XYZ file of C-alpha atoms in Angstrom:
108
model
C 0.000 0.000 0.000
C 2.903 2.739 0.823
C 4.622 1.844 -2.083
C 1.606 2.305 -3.980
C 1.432 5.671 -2.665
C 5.341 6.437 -3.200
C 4.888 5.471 -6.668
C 1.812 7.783 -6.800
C 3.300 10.958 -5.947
C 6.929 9.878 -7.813
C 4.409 9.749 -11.391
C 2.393 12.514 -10.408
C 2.411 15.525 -12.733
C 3.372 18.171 -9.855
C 5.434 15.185 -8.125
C 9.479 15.166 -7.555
C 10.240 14.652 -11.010
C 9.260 17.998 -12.431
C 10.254 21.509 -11.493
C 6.491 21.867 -10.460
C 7.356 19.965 -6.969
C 10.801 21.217 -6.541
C 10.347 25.320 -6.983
C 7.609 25.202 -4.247
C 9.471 23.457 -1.741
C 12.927 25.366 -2.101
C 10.108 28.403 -1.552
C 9.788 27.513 1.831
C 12.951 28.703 2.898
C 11.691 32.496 1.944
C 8.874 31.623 4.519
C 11.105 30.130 7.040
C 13.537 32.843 7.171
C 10.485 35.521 7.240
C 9.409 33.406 10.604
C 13.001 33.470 11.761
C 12.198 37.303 11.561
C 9.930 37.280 14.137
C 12.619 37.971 16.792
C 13.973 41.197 15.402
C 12.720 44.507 16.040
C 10.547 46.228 13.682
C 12.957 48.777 12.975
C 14.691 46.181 10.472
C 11.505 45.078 8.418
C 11.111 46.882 5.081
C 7.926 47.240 3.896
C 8.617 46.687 0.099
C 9.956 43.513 0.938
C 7.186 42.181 3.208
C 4.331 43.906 1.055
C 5.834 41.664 -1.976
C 5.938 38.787 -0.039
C 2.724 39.273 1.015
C 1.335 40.082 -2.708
C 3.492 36.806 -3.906
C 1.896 34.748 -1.402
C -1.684 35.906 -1.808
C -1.599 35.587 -5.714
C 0.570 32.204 -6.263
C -2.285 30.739 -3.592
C -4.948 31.939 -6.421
C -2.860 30.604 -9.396
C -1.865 27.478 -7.535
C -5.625 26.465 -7.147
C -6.233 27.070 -11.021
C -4.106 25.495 -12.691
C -4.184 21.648 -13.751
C -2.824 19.745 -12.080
C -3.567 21.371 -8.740
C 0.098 22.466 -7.006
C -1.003 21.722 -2.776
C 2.370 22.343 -2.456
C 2.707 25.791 -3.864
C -0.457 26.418 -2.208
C 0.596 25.773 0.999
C 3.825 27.754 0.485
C 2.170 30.729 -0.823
C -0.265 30.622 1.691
C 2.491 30.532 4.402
C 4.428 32.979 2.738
C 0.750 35.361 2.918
C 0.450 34.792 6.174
C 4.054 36.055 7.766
C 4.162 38.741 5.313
C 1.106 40.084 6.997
C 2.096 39.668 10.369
C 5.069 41.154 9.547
C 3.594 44.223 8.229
C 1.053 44.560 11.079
C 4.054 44.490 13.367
C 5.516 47.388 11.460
C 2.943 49.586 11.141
C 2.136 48.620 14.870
C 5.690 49.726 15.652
C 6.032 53.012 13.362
C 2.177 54.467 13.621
C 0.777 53.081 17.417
C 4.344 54.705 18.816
C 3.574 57.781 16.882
C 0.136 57.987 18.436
C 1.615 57.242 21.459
C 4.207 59.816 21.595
C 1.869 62.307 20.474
C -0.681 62.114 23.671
C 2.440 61.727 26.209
C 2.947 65.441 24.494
C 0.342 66.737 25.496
């Protein structure tokens, strides 16, 4: 039964034969890295950067759902990829604009 399954995925259109598998999963390490981000302080996020990691993810999600065969794989990544990119921006604007506010009404 496994190696019916092995074979399966081996034969499969999106499996580890074609780019279609391999693209996707060397993509993770964009998302890994932007978790690995988490730690650092705002200051050192660029928005560019996140906002086109956050655009990449959200539209490769859309594609990867479209096309024949379905890519789970670059789904997944893209979604993953969405999903940091907006934390990551919400903790920059946090950072830059709530602080603003904040300094602002200690003022006055």
């Amino acid at each position: 039964m496994a190696t019916t399954k092995l074979k399966a995925l081996w034969n499969h259109p999106a499996g580890p034969k074609t780019i279609h598998f391999w693209a996707p999963t060397f993509k993770w390490g964009i998302s890994i890295a932007n978790i690995a981000d988490f730690q650092k302080h705002p200051d050192t996020l660029s928005y560019p950067q996140q906002m086109v990691i956050t655009g990449t993810g959200l539209i490769w999600s859309r594609y990867s759902t479209v096309i024949t065969p379905k890519n789970w794989n670059l789904f997944s990544v893209s979604l993953a990829m969405a999903a940091t990119g907006i934390y990551q921006l919400t903790r920059k604007i946090n950072h830059d604009y709530a602080s603003e506010i904040d300094h602002v009404a200690a003022k006055e």
